[in-house]
Amino acid sequence: MTLMEDAKKGIVTPSIEDVAKAEGIDAETVRSCVAKGLIAIPKNNRRETLPVGIGKYMSTKINANVGTSRDCIDIDAEVEKAKAAKAFGAHAVMDLSTGGDLNEIRTRILKAVNIPVGTVPIYQAAASRKVVVEMTSDDMFNAVRKHAEQGVDFVTVHAGVNLNSLERLRQSDRIMNVVSRGGSFTLAWMLHNGEDNPFYAEFDYLLEIAKEYDMTLSLGDGMRPGCIADASDRPKFMEFITLGELVKRSRAANVQTFVEGPGHVPLNEIELSVRGMKELCDGAPLYLLGPLVTDIAPGFDHITGAIGGAVAGMHGTDFLCMVTPSEHLALPSLEDIKEGLLVTKLAAHTIDLIKEGQRKRAWKQDTAMAYARRDLDWEKQFELAIDSDRARKIRDARKTESDACSMCGELCAVKIVKEAFGEKKAEE
């Protein structure tokens, strides 16, 4: 049986218990939400991994993308990035490799980390042919099965890219058309072969494979906007509608799902996107890359993504895909992975400060920092900081004889008021 089947039968499995304990939530609440599809715990039945809860009442989770490209094939480097991602706070890793021995890369990443690992099987299907459009339906489903057999915990499938959404795209005024790599493969295949997307047309077969391995489906956003000018248009919302229908079919088949959301969205339209997806997909966990809130920040897109992610989280996003400083520019380095993760981790924490089920725990951390700052307790501040080493390095590089920081020294507001209150109490 799948985890969702067990949950529907009232069974609190070890995975559900582990998630409940980690999140500080009642196990019966977690079970009920898994049964309804409001929480996903991606965990392939062929792999032992740390259960991670994504969705309602859960802390905001972070995914890190790693993987080779055809221009840069260094398996050792990608394995190290996966390990570093976990070390710096990622709750899941996606292997997006497109160059080299994809089976070997995936196997090594699966062995390197004990957190959920996701993939995009259509990349391998496309790599099996000289030209992307020559891959077959069998290639696509065989890739899904291969990944499932190897223990992949969740796979992105762009099943919402179908003939209906293609027609909406034809009639749109989009500047960037399709920027999702998997979405572009699917679109090109449909145009070349004159047929509907196999992952949509044969979705029941996809569900059979996923159910056999209790593998979670991440329903991909192949029509996501690739620039601010394309946000909130008909192709995007047509895909949302289709994904909502597929969520319903997945739940009926006892297959866990979460839904991927848009990429570039201005601040004032983020609420519309998030609430629209949540409503159309019946509260399924929502997974976003960003969204990026401006197009003019190459080199700083981890910042634009964190801004968008924080706002999206305020309206219900559950799972953030980190963005690195190299987004739109190059394959990320190890340092890019670290920086992107820390910034995304900060966004996730700001979401948890206002998130139902997580507020109390998140506020406890911020309150502890407030007391440490009031008391000028630098060691405690470093301990609580999101990047202790960086905070310590900055302070140590600009020394002061004062016990305050070098910005104010003896003119520190906290220090002056603390001493003033101390003198007042002494007089009394």
Coordinates of C-alpha atoms in Angstrom, one line a residue:
M1 CA 0.0 0.0 0.0
T2 CA 1.0 3.6 -0.5
L3 CA 1.4 6.1 2.3
M4 CA -1.8 7.8 1.2
E5 CA -3.7 4.5 1.3
D6 CA -2.5 3.8 4.8
A7 CA -3.4 7.3 5.9
K8 CA -6.9 6.9 4.4
K9 CA -7.4 3.7 6.5
G10 CA -6.5 5.6 9.7
I11 CA -2.9 4.1 10.0
V12 CA -0.3 6.3 11.5
T13 CA 2.8 5.0 9.9
P14 CA 6.4 5.5 11.1
S15 CA 7.0 8.2 8.4
I16 CA 3.9 10.1 9.6
E17 CA 5.1 9.8 13.2
D18 CA 8.6 11.0 12.3
V19 CA 7.2 14.0 10.4
A20 CA 4.8 14.9 13.3
K21 CA 7.7 14.8 15.8
A22 CA 9.9 16.9 13.6
E23 CA 7.2 19.5 13.0
G24 CA 5.8 19.6 16.5
I25 CA 2.4 18.7 15.2
D26 CA 0.0 16.0 16.4
A27 CA 0.5 12.7 14.4
E28 CA -3.3 12.3 13.8
T29 CA -3.4 15.8 12.2
V30 CA -0.5 14.8 9.9
R31 CA -2.2 11.5 9.0
S32 CA -5.5 13.3 8.2
C33 CA -3.8 15.8 6.0
V34 CA -1.8 13.1 4.1
A35 CA -5.1 11.2 3.5
K36 CA -6.6 14.4 2.0
G37 CA -3.5 15.2 -0.1
L38 CA -2.8 18.4 1.9
I39 CA 0.5 17.1 3.1
A40 CA 3.0 15.1 1.0
I41 CA 5.8 13.0 2.4
P42 CA 7.9 12.0 -0.7
K43 CA 9.5 8.7 0.1
N44 CA 10.1 5.9 -2.5
N45 CA 9.4 2.5 -1.0
R46 CA 12.8 1.3 -2.5
R47 CA 14.9 3.8 -0.6
E48 CA 15.5 4.6 3.1
T49 CA 15.4 8.3 3.5
L50 CA 14.5 11.0 6.1
P51 CA 10.7 11.6 5.9
V52 CA 10.0 15.2 5.1
G53 CA 6.5 16.7 5.3
I54 CA 5.5 19.3 2.8
G55 CA 2.2 21.2 3.0
K56 CA -0.4 22.4 5.5
Y57 CA 0.9 23.1 9.0
M58 CA 4.4 22.0 8.0
S59 CA 7.4 24.3 8.2
T60 CA 8.4 25.8 4.8
K61 CA 10.7 23.4 3.0
I62 CA 13.5 24.1 0.6
N63 CA 14.7 22.2 -2.5
A64 CA 18.1 22.6 -4.1
N65 CA 18.7 21.9 -7.7
V66 CA 22.0 20.2 -8.7
G67 CA 23.2 18.3 -11.8
T68 CA 25.4 18.3 -14.8
S69 CA 24.9 20.1 -18.1
R70 CA 26.2 19.0 -21.5
D71 CA 28.8 21.8 -21.3
C72 CA 30.0 20.8 -17.8
I73 CA 30.1 17.2 -16.8
D74 CA 31.7 16.8 -13.4
I75 CA 29.9 14.1 -11.3
D76 CA 32.1 14.6 -8.2
A77 CA 31.3 18.3 -8.2
E78 CA 27.5 17.7 -8.4
V79 CA 27.7 15.1 -5.6
E80 CA 29.5 17.6 -3.4
K81 CA 26.9 20.2 -4.2
A82 CA 24.2 17.8 -3.1
K83 CA 26.0 17.1 0.2
A84 CA 26.6 20.8 0.7
A85 CA 22.9 21.6 0.0
K86 CA 21.8 19.2 2.8
A87 CA 24.5 20.6 5.1
F88 CA 23.3 24.2 4.6
G89 CA 19.6 23.4 5.1
A90 CA 18.0 21.9 2.0
H91 CA 15.2 19.5 2.8
A92 CA 15.3 17.9 -0.7
V93 CA 17.6 17.8 -3.7
M94 CA 16.7 17.6 -7.4
D95 CA 19.1 16.1 -9.9
L96 CA 18.6 18.0 -13.1
S97 CA 21.5 16.4 -15.0
T98 CA 21.5 16.5 -18.8
G99 CA 25.1 15.6 -19.6
G100 CA 27.2 12.5 -18.9
D101 CA 26.0 9.1 -17.6
L102 CA 22.7 10.1 -16.2
N103 CA 22.1 6.7 -14.4
E104 CA 25.4 6.9 -12.7
I105 CA 25.0 10.5 -11.6
R106 CA 21.5 9.8 -10.2
T107 CA 22.8 6.7 -8.4
R108 CA 25.6 8.6 -6.7
I109 CA 23.4 11.5 -5.6
L110 CA 20.8 9.1 -4.2
K111 CA 23.6 7.4 -2.1
A112 CA 25.1 10.8 -1.1
V113 CA 22.2 12.2 0.8
N114 CA 19.5 10.9 3.0
I115 CA 16.9 13.5 2.1
P116 CA 14.2 13.2 -0.6
V117 CA 15.7 13.3 -4.2
G118 CA 13.7 14.4 -7.2
T119 CA 14.3 14.2 -10.9
V120 CA 12.8 15.2 -14.3
P121 CA 12.6 11.9 -16.2
I122 CA 11.9 13.5 -19.6
Y123 CA 15.5 14.8 -19.6
Q124 CA 16.6 11.2 -19.8
A125 CA 14.0 10.3 -22.4
A126 CA 15.2 13.2 -24.6
A127 CA 18.8 12.2 -24.1
S128 CA 18.1 8.7 -25.5
R129 CA 17.5 10.2 -29.0
K130 CA 19.6 12.4 -31.3
V131 CA 16.8 14.9 -31.4
V132 CA 14.4 15.7 -28.6
V133 CA 11.3 15.4 -30.8
E134 CA 12.3 11.8 -31.8
M135 CA 11.7 10.4 -28.3
T136 CA 8.7 8.1 -28.0
S137 CA 6.0 7.7 -25.5
D138 CA 7.7 4.5 -24.4
D139 CA 10.9 6.4 -23.9
M140 CA 9.1 8.8 -21.5
F141 CA 7.4 6.2 -19.4
N142 CA 10.5 3.9 -19.4
A143 CA 12.5 6.8 -18.0
V144 CA 9.9 7.4 -15.2
R145 CA 10.0 3.7 -14.3
K146 CA 13.8 3.6 -14.4
H147 CA 14.0 6.6 -11.9
A148 CA 11.4 4.9 -9.7
E149 CA 13.3 1.7 -9.6
Q150 CA 16.4 3.5 -8.6
G151 CA 14.6 5.0 -5.6
V152 CA 13.8 8.5 -6.7
D153 CA 11.3 10.0 -4.2
F154 CA 9.5 12.5 -6.5
V155 CA 9.5 13.2 -10.2
T156 CA 8.5 16.3 -12.1
V157 CA 6.2 15.6 -15.0
H158 CA 4.8 18.4 -17.1
A159 CA 1.4 16.7 -17.6
G160 CA -0.4 20.0 -17.7
V161 CA 1.3 20.9 -21.0
N162 CA -1.4 19.6 -23.4
L163 CA -3.1 20.5 -26.6
N164 CA -5.5 22.8 -24.7
S165 CA -2.7 24.8 -23.1
L166 CA -0.8 24.8 -26.4
E167 CA -3.8 26.5 -28.1
R168 CA -3.9 29.1 -25.3
L169 CA -0.2 29.8 -26.0
R170 CA -0.7 30.2 -29.7
Q171 CA -3.3 32.9 -29.0
S172 CA -1.3 34.7 -26.4
D173 CA 1.1 37.7 -26.8
R174 CA 3.9 36.1 -24.7
I175 CA 7.4 37.4 -25.1
M176 CA 9.2 34.4 -23.7
N177 CA 6.8 31.6 -24.8
V178 CA 8.0 28.5 -22.8
V179 CA 11.0 28.7 -20.5
S180 CA 10.5 25.4 -18.7
R181 CA 13.0 22.9 -20.1
G182 CA 10.7 20.0 -19.6
G183 CA 7.8 22.0 -20.8
S184 CA 9.7 23.0 -24.0
F185 CA 10.6 19.3 -24.7
T186 CA 7.0 18.4 -24.4
L187 CA 5.7 21.3 -26.5
A188 CA 8.2 20.6 -29.3
W189 CA 7.3 16.9 -29.2
M190 CA 3.6 17.7 -29.5
L191 CA 4.1 20.1 -32.4
H192 CA 6.4 17.6 -34.3
N193 CA 4.2 14.5 -33.7
G194 CA 0.8 16.2 -33.9
E195 CA -0.3 14.3 -30.7
D196 CA -1.2 15.2 -27.2
N197 CA 1.4 15.0 -24.4
P198 CA 1.7 11.2 -23.4
F199 CA 2.0 12.2 -19.7
Y200 CA -1.4 13.8 -20.0
A201 CA -3.0 11.4 -22.5
E202 CA -1.8 8.3 -20.5
F203 CA -1.9 9.8 -17.0
D204 CA -3.5 6.7 -15.6
Y205 CA -0.4 4.7 -16.7
L206 CA 1.8 7.3 -15.0
L207 CA -0.2 6.8 -11.8
E208 CA 0.3 3.0 -12.0
I209 CA 4.1 3.4 -12.0
A210 CA 4.0 6.0 -9.2
K211 CA 1.8 3.9 -7.1
E212 CA 3.9 0.8 -7.5
Y213 CA 6.9 2.6 -5.9
D214 CA 5.0 5.0 -3.7
M215 CA 6.7 7.8 -5.7
T216 CA 5.3 11.3 -5.4
L217 CA 4.4 13.2 -8.5
S218 CA 5.4 16.9 -8.8
L219 CA 3.1 18.3 -11.4
G220 CA 5.3 20.6 -13.3
D221 CA 4.6 24.2 -14.4
G222 CA 5.6 23.9 -18.1
M223 CA 3.7 27.1 -18.9
R224 CA 5.2 29.2 -16.2
P225 CA 5.9 32.8 -17.2
G226 CA 9.6 33.5 -17.9
C227 CA 9.4 37.3 -17.5
I228 CA 7.3 39.8 -15.7
A229 CA 5.4 40.8 -18.9
D230 CA 4.1 37.2 -19.3
A231 CA 2.8 36.8 -15.7
S232 CA -0.8 35.9 -15.0
D233 CA -1.8 35.1 -18.6
R234 CA -4.2 32.5 -20.0
P235 CA -1.6 29.8 -20.8
K236 CA -0.6 29.8 -17.1
F237 CA -4.1 29.6 -15.7
M238 CA -5.1 27.0 -18.3
E239 CA -2.3 24.8 -17.0
F240 CA -3.5 25.5 -13.4
I241 CA -6.9 24.2 -14.2
T242 CA -5.5 21.0 -15.8
L243 CA -3.2 20.4 -12.9
G244 CA -6.1 20.7 -10.5
E245 CA -7.9 17.9 -12.4
L246 CA -4.8 15.7 -12.3
V247 CA -4.4 16.3 -8.5
K248 CA -8.0 14.9 -8.1
R249 CA -7.2 11.8 -10.2
S250 CA -3.9 11.2 -8.3
R251 CA -5.7 11.3 -4.9
A252 CA -8.3 8.9 -6.2
A253 CA -5.4 6.5 -7.1
N254 CA -3.7 7.1 -3.7
V255 CA -0.7 8.7 -5.3
Q256 CA 0.8 11.8 -3.5
T257 CA 1.3 15.0 -5.4
F258 CA 2.4 18.5 -5.1
V259 CA 2.0 21.2 -7.7
E260 CA 4.7 23.5 -9.1
G261 CA 4.0 27.2 -9.6
P262 CA 5.0 30.2 -11.7
G263 CA 8.5 31.6 -12.1
H264 CA 8.4 35.4 -12.8
V265 CA 5.6 37.3 -11.2
P266 CA 5.4 41.0 -10.0
L267 CA 4.7 41.5 -6.3
N268 CA 1.1 42.6 -6.8
E269 CA 0.2 39.4 -8.7
I270 CA 1.8 36.8 -6.4
E271 CA -1.3 36.5 -4.2
L272 CA -3.5 35.9 -7.3
S273 CA -1.2 33.1 -8.5
V274 CA -0.8 31.4 -5.2
R275 CA -4.4 31.6 -4.1
G276 CA -5.5 30.6 -7.6
M277 CA -3.4 27.5 -7.6
K278 CA -4.4 26.5 -4.1
E279 CA -8.1 26.9 -5.0
L280 CA -7.9 25.1 -8.4
C281 CA -5.7 22.3 -7.0
D282 CA -7.8 21.8 -3.8
G283 CA -5.1 22.8 -1.3
A284 CA -2.3 20.5 -2.7
P285 CA 1.2 21.5 -1.5
L286 CA 2.6 24.2 -3.7
Y287 CA 6.2 24.3 -4.9
L288 CA 7.6 27.5 -6.3
L289 CA 10.9 28.5 -7.9
G290 CA 11.0 32.1 -6.6
P291 CA 8.8 33.6 -8.0
L292 CA 11.3 36.2 -9.3
V293 CA 9.8 39.7 -8.9
T294 CA 11.9 41.5 -11.5
D295 CA 13.8 40.6 -14.6
I296 CA 16.8 43.0 -14.3
A297 CA 18.8 41.3 -11.6
P298 CA 21.2 38.7 -13.1
G299 CA 23.7 37.9 -10.4
F300 CA 21.1 38.8 -7.7
D301 CA 18.3 36.5 -8.7
H302 CA 18.6 34.6 -5.4
I303 CA 17.5 37.9 -3.8
T304 CA 14.6 38.5 -6.2
G305 CA 13.6 34.9 -5.7
A306 CA 13.7 35.1 -1.9
I307 CA 11.6 38.3 -2.0
G308 CA 9.0 36.6 -4.2
G309 CA 9.1 33.4 -2.1
A310 CA 8.5 35.2 1.1
V311 CA 5.4 37.0 -0.3
A312 CA 4.2 33.7 -1.9
G313 CA 4.6 32.0 1.5
M314 CA 2.4 34.6 3.1
H315 CA -0.4 33.4 0.8
G316 CA 0.1 29.7 1.1
T317 CA 3.3 28.4 -0.7
D318 CA 4.7 25.3 1.1
F319 CA 8.0 24.4 -0.7
L320 CA 10.6 26.8 -2.1
C321 CA 13.1 25.9 -4.8
M322 CA 16.2 27.9 -4.1
V323 CA 17.5 30.2 -6.7
T324 CA 21.3 30.9 -6.9
P325 CA 23.2 34.0 -8.0
S326 CA 24.1 32.2 -11.3
E327 CA 20.4 31.9 -12.3
H328 CA 20.1 32.8 -16.0
L329 CA 23.9 33.0 -16.3
A330 CA 25.7 29.7 -15.7
L331 CA 25.7 26.3 -14.0
P332 CA 25.9 27.1 -10.2
S333 CA 29.1 26.6 -8.3
L334 CA 29.4 25.1 -4.8
E335 CA 29.5 28.7 -3.4
D336 CA 26.4 29.6 -5.4
I337 CA 24.6 26.7 -3.9
K338 CA 25.5 27.8 -0.4
E339 CA 24.6 31.4 -0.9
G340 CA 21.3 30.5 -2.7
L341 CA 20.3 28.2 0.1
L342 CA 21.0 30.6 2.9
V343 CA 19.0 33.3 1.3
T344 CA 16.1 30.9 0.6
K345 CA 16.4 29.6 4.2
L346 CA 15.9 33.2 5.4
A347 CA 12.8 33.5 3.2
A348 CA 11.4 30.2 4.5
H349 CA 11.9 31.4 8.1
T350 CA 10.0 34.6 7.5
I351 CA 7.1 32.6 6.1
D352 CA 7.1 30.3 9.2
L353 CA 6.9 33.4 11.5
I354 CA 3.3 33.8 10.2
K355 CA 2.4 30.3 9.2
E356 CA -0.3 28.3 11.0
G357 CA 1.2 25.5 12.9
Q358 CA 4.8 27.0 12.9
R359 CA 4.4 30.5 14.3
K360 CA 5.3 29.5 17.9
R361 CA 8.5 27.7 17.0
A362 CA 9.7 30.4 14.6
W363 CA 8.9 33.2 17.0
K364 CA 10.9 31.4 19.7
Q365 CA 14.1 31.8 17.6
D366 CA 13.5 35.5 16.9
T367 CA 12.7 36.2 20.5
A368 CA 15.9 34.5 21.6
M369 CA 17.9 36.7 19.2
A370 CA 16.1 39.8 20.6
Y371 CA 17.2 38.9 24.1
A372 CA 20.8 38.2 22.9
R373 CA 21.0 41.6 21.2
R374 CA 19.5 43.4 24.3
D375 CA 22.2 41.7 26.5
L376 CA 25.0 42.3 23.9
D377 CA 25.6 38.6 24.1
W378 CA 27.6 38.1 20.9
E379 CA 28.2 34.4 21.2
K380 CA 24.5 33.8 21.5
Q381 CA 23.8 36.0 18.5
F382 CA 26.3 34.0 16.5
E383 CA 24.7 30.7 17.6
L384 CA 21.3 31.9 16.5
A385 CA 22.4 33.5 13.2
I386 CA 21.4 31.9 9.9
D387 CA 25.1 31.9 9.0
S388 CA 27.2 32.0 12.2
D389 CA 30.5 32.0 10.4
R390 CA 29.6 35.0 8.3
A391 CA 28.3 37.0 11.2
R392 CA 31.4 36.3 13.3
K393 CA 33.7 37.2 10.4
I394 CA 32.1 40.6 9.9
R395 CA 32.2 41.5 13.5
D396 CA 35.8 40.3 14.0
A397 CA 37.0 42.2 10.9
R398 CA 35.9 45.6 12.4
K399 CA 37.0 45.5 16.0
T400 CA 36.0 48.0 18.7
E401 CA 37.0 48.4 22.3
S402 CA 33.4 48.7 23.2
D403 CA 31.3 45.6 24.0
A404 CA 28.8 47.0 21.3
C405 CA 29.5 46.8 17.6
S406 CA 31.9 49.2 15.7
M407 CA 28.9 51.0 14.1
C408 CA 28.1 52.9 17.3
G409 CA 30.6 51.8 19.9
E410 CA 30.0 53.5 23.2
L411 CA 27.1 55.4 21.5
C412 CA 25.1 52.2 21.1
A413 CA 21.4 52.8 21.8
V414 CA 21.0 49.5 23.5
K415 CA 24.0 50.0 25.7
I416 CA 23.1 53.6 26.7
V417 CA 19.5 52.7 27.6
K418 CA 20.6 49.6 29.5
E419 CA 23.1 51.6 31.5
A420 CA 20.5 54.4 32.1
F421 CA 18.0 51.9 33.5
G422 CA 20.8 50.4 35.6
E423 CA 21.7 53.8 37.1
K424 CA 18.0 54.5 37.8
K425 CA 17.5 51.2 39.6
A426 CA 20.7 51.8 41.6
E427 CA 19.3 55.2 42.9
E428 CA 16.1 53.6 43.9

